mmCIF file of C-alpha atoms in Angstrom:
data_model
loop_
_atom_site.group_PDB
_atom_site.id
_atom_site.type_symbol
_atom_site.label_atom_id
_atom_site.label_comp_id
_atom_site.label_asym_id
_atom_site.label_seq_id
_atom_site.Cartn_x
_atom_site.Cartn_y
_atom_site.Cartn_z
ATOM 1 C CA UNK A 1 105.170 85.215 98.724
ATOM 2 C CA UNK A 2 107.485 81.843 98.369
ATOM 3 C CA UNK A 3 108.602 80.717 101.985
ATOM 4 C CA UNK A 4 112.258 82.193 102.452
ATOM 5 C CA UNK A 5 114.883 79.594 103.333
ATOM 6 C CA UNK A 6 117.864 81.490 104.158
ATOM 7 C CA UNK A 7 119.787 85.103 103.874
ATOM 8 C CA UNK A 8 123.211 84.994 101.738
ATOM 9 C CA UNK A 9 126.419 85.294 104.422
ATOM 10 C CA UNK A 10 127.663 88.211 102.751
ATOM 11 C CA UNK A 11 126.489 92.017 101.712
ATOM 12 C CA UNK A 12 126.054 92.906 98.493
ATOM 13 C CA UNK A 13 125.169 96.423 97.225
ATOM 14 C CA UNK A 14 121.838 96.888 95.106
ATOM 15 C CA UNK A 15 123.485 96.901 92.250
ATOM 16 C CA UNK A 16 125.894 93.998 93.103
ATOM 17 C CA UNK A 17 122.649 92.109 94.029
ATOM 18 C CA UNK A 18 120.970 92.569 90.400
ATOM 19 C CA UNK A 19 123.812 91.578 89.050
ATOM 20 C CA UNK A 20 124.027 88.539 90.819
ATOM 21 C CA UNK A 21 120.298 87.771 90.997
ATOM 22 C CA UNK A 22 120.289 87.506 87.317
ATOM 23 C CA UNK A 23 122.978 84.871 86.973
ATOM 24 C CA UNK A 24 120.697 82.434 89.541
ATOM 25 C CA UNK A 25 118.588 79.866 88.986
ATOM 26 C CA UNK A 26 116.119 80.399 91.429
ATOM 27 C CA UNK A 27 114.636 84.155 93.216
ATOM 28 C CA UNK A 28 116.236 85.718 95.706
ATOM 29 C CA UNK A 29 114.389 89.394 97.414
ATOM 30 C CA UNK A 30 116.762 92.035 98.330
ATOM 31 C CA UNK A 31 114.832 93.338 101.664
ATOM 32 C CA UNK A 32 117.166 96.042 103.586
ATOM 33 C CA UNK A 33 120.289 94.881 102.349
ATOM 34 C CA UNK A 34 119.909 90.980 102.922
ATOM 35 C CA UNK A 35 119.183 88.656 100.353
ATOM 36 C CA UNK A 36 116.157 86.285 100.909
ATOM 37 C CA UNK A 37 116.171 83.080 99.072
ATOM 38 C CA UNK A 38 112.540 82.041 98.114
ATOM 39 C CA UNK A 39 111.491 78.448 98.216
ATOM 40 C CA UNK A 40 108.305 76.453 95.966
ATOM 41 C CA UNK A 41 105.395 77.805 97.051
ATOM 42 C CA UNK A 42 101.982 75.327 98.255
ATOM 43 C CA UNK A 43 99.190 74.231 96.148
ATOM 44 C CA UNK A 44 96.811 76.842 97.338
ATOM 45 C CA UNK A 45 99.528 79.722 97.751
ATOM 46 C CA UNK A 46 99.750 78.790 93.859
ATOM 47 C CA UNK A 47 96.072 78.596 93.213
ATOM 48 C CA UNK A 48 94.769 81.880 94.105
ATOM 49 C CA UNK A 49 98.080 83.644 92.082
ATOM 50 C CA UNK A 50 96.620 82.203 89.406
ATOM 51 C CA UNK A 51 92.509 82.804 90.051
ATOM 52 C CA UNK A 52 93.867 86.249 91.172
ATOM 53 C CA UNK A 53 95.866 87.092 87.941
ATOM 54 C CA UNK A 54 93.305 85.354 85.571
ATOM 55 C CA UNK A 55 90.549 86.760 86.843
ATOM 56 C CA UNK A 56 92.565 90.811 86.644
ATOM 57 C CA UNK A 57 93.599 89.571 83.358
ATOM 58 C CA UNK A 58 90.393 88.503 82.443
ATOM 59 C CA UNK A 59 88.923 91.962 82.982
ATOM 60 C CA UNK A 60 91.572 94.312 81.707
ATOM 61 C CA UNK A 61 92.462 92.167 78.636
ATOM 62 C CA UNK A 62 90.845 95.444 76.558
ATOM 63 C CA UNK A 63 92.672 98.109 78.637
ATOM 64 C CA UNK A 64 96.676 99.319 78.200
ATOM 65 C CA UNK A 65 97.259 97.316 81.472
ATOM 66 C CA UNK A 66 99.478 94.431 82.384
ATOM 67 C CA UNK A 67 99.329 91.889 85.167
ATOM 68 C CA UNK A 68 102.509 89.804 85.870
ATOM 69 C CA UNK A 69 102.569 86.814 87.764
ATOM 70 C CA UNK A 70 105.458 85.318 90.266
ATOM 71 C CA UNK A 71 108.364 86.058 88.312
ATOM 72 C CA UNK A 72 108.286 89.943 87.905
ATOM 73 C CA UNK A 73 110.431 91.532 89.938
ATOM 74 C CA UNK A 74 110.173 95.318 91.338
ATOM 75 C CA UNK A 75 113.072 97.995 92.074
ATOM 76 C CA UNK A 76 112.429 100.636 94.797
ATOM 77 C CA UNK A 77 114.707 102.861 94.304
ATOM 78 C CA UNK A 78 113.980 104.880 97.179
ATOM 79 C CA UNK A 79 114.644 101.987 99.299
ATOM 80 C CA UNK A 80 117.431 99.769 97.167
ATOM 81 C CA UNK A 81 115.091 97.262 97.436
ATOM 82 C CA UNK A 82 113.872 94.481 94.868
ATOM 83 C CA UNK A 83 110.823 91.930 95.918
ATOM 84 C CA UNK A 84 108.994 89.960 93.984
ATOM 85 C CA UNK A 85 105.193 90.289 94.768
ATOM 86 C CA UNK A 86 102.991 87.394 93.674
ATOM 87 C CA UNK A 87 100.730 89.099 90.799
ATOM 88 C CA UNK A 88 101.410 92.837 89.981
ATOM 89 C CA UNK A 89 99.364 95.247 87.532
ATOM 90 C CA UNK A 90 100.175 98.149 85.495
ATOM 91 C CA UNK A 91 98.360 100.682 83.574
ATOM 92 C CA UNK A 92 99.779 101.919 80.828
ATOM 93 C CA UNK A 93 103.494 102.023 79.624
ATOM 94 C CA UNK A 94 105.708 99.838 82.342
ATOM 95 C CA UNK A 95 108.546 101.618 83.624
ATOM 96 C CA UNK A 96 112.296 99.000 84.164
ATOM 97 C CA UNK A 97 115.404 99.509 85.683
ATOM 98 C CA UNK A 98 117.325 99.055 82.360
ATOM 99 C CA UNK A 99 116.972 97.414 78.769
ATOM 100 C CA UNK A 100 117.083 93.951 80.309
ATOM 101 C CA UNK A 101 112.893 94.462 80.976
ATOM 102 C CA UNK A 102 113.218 92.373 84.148
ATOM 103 C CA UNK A 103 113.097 95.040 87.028
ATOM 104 C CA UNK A 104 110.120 96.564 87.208
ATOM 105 C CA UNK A 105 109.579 100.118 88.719
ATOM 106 C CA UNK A 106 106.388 101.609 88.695
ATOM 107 C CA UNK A 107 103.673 98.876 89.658
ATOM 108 C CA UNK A 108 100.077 100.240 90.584
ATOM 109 C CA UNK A 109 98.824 97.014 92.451
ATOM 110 C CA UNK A 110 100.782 94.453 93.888
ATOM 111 C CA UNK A 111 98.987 91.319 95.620
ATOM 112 C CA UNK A 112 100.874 89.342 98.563
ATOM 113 C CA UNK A 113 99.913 85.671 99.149
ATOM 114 C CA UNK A 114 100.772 85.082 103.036
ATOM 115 C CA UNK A 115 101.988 82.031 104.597
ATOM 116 C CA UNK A 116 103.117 81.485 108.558
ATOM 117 C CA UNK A 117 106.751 82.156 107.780
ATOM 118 C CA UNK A 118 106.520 85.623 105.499
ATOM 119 C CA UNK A 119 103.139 87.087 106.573
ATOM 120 C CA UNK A 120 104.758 89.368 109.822
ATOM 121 C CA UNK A 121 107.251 90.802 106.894
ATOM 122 C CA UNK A 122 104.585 90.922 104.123
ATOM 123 C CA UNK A 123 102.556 93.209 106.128
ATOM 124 C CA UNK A 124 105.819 95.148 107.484
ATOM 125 C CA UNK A 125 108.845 95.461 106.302
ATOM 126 C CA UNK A 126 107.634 94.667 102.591
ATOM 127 C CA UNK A 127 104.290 96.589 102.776
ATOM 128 C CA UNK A 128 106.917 99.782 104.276
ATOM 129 C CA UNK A 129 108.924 99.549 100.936
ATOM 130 C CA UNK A 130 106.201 99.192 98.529
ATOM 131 C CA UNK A 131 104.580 102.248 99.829
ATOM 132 C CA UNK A 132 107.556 104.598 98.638
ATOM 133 C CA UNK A 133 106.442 103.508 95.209
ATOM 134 C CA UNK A 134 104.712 106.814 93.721
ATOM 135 C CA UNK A 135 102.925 104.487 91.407
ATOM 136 C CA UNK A 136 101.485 102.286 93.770
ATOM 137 C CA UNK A 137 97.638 102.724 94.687
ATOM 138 C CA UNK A 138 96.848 99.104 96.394
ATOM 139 C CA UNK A 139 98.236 96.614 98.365
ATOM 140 C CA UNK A 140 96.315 93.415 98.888
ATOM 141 C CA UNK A 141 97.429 90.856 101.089
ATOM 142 C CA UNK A 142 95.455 87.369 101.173
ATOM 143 C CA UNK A 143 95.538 84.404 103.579
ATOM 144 C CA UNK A 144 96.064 80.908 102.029
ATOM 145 C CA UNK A 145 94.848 79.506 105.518
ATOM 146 C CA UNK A 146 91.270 80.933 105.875
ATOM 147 C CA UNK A 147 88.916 83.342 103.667
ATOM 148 C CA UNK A 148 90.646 86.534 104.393
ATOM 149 C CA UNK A 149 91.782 89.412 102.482
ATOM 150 C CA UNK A 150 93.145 92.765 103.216
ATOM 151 C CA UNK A 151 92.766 95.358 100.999
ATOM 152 C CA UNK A 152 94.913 98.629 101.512
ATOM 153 C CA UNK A 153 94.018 101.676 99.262
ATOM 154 C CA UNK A 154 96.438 105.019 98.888
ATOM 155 C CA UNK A 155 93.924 107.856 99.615
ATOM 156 C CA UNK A 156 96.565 110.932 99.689
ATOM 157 C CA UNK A 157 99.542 110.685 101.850
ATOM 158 C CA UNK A 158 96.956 107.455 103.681
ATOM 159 C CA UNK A 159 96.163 104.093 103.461
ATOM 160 C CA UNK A 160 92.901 103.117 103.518
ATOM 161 C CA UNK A 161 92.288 99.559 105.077
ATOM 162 C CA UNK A 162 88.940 97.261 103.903
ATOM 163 C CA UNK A 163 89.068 93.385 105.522
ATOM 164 C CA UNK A 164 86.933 90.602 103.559
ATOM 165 C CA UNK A 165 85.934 87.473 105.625
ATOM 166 C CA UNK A 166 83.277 86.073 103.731
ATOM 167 C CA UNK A 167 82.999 83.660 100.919
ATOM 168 C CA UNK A 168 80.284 85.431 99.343
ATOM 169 C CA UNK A 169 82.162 89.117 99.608
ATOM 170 C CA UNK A 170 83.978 90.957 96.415
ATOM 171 C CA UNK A 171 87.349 92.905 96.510
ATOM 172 C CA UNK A 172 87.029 96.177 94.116
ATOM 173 C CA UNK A 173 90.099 96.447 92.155
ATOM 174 C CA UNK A 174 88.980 100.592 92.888
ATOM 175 C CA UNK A 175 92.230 101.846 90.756
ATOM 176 C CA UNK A 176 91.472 99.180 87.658
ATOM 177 C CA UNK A 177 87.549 99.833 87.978
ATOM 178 C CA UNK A 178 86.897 96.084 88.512
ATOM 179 C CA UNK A 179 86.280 93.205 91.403
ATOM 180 C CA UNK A 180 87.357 89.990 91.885
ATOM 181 C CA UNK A 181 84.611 87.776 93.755
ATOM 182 C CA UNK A 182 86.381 86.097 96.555
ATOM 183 C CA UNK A 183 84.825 82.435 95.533
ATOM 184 C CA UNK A 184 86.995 83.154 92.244
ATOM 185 C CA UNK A 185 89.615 83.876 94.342
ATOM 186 C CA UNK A 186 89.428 81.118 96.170
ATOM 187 C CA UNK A 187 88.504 78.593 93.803
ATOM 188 C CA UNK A 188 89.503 75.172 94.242
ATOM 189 C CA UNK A 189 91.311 75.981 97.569
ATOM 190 C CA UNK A 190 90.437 73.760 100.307
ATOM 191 C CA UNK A 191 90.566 75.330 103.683
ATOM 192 C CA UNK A 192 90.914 72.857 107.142
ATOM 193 C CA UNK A 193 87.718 72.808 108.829
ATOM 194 C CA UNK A 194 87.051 76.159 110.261
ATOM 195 C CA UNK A 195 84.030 78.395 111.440
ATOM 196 C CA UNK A 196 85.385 81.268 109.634
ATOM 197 C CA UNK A 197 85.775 79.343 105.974
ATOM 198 C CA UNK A 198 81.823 78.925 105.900
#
């Protein structure tokens, strides 16, 4: 996700946050009652959101599914929480939090881009919220530094966790019944020079 900058000095309710958040003019998460403000996100950060959402797009263009990119933003109830993940998919009908159609509530993958300054909450306090989705059945986080991506897969009350290191491996979609190659993942990207890129 986009690098937050700073938390709002005051406490809004859930609902007083929607509110607000749709009179901004730029995102804002609402993570445990404090609002994150989210800054431009890098060149790479931005190309594999868009390899990653082409390439799901790509393969479920003939399916009832949809795959959002950036802006979507999703309610958890359960939690009064609203983030908004980096590419999110959705079979069948999607679910929102009211007739505006800009909340959504019942994602079944949602894909986290890390950087330095939001992977530690990406893989806690974020990854802790989006499991108390009932609709969620993966959670894939992946490094803009190095070839590296986590794949997390609901397997009953579980989470099942599969690492990728290598250029040459392929993340199954296992929910959407397709892959994405990581060298379409990371296409374009250029890495610093590092062993564990080759």
């Amino acid at each position: 996700m986009s690098l937050p900058i700073a938390a709002a000095p005051t406490h809004l309710s859930p609902a007083e946050y929607l509110a607000w958040e749709r009179k901004t003019t730029f995102k804002n998460e609402y993570l445990n009652g404090a609002i994150l403000a989210m800054s431009g996100a890098s060149e790479a950060h931005n190309l594999i959101t868009m390899n990653i959402s082409t390439g799901l797009y790509n393969q479920l263009i003939e399916r009832e599914c949809r795959v959002y990119a950036g802006a979507m933003r999703v309610g958890i109830d359960a939690a009064g929480s609203y983030l908004y993940p980096d590419v999110v998919v959705v079979y069948g009908k999607p679910r929102f939090e009211d007739d505006v159609f800009d909340t959504l509530l019942n994602p079944a993958v949602v894909v986290e881009v890390l950087s330095p300054s939001t992977e530690a909450r990406d893989r806690g306090e974020k990854f802790a919220q989006y499991r108390q989705l009932a609709s969620l059945q993966e959670y894939i986080l992946v490094s803009q530094e190095t070839v590296h991506v986590e794949h997390y897969l609901r397997q009953g009350p579980q989470w099942l966790l599969t690492e990728f290191r290598h250029i040459e491996a392929v993340l199954p979609i296992v929910s959407a019944e397709c892959e994405l190659p990581l060298q379409h993942i990371y296409r374009l990207v250029e890495f610093p020079d590092n062993p564990e890129n080759q």
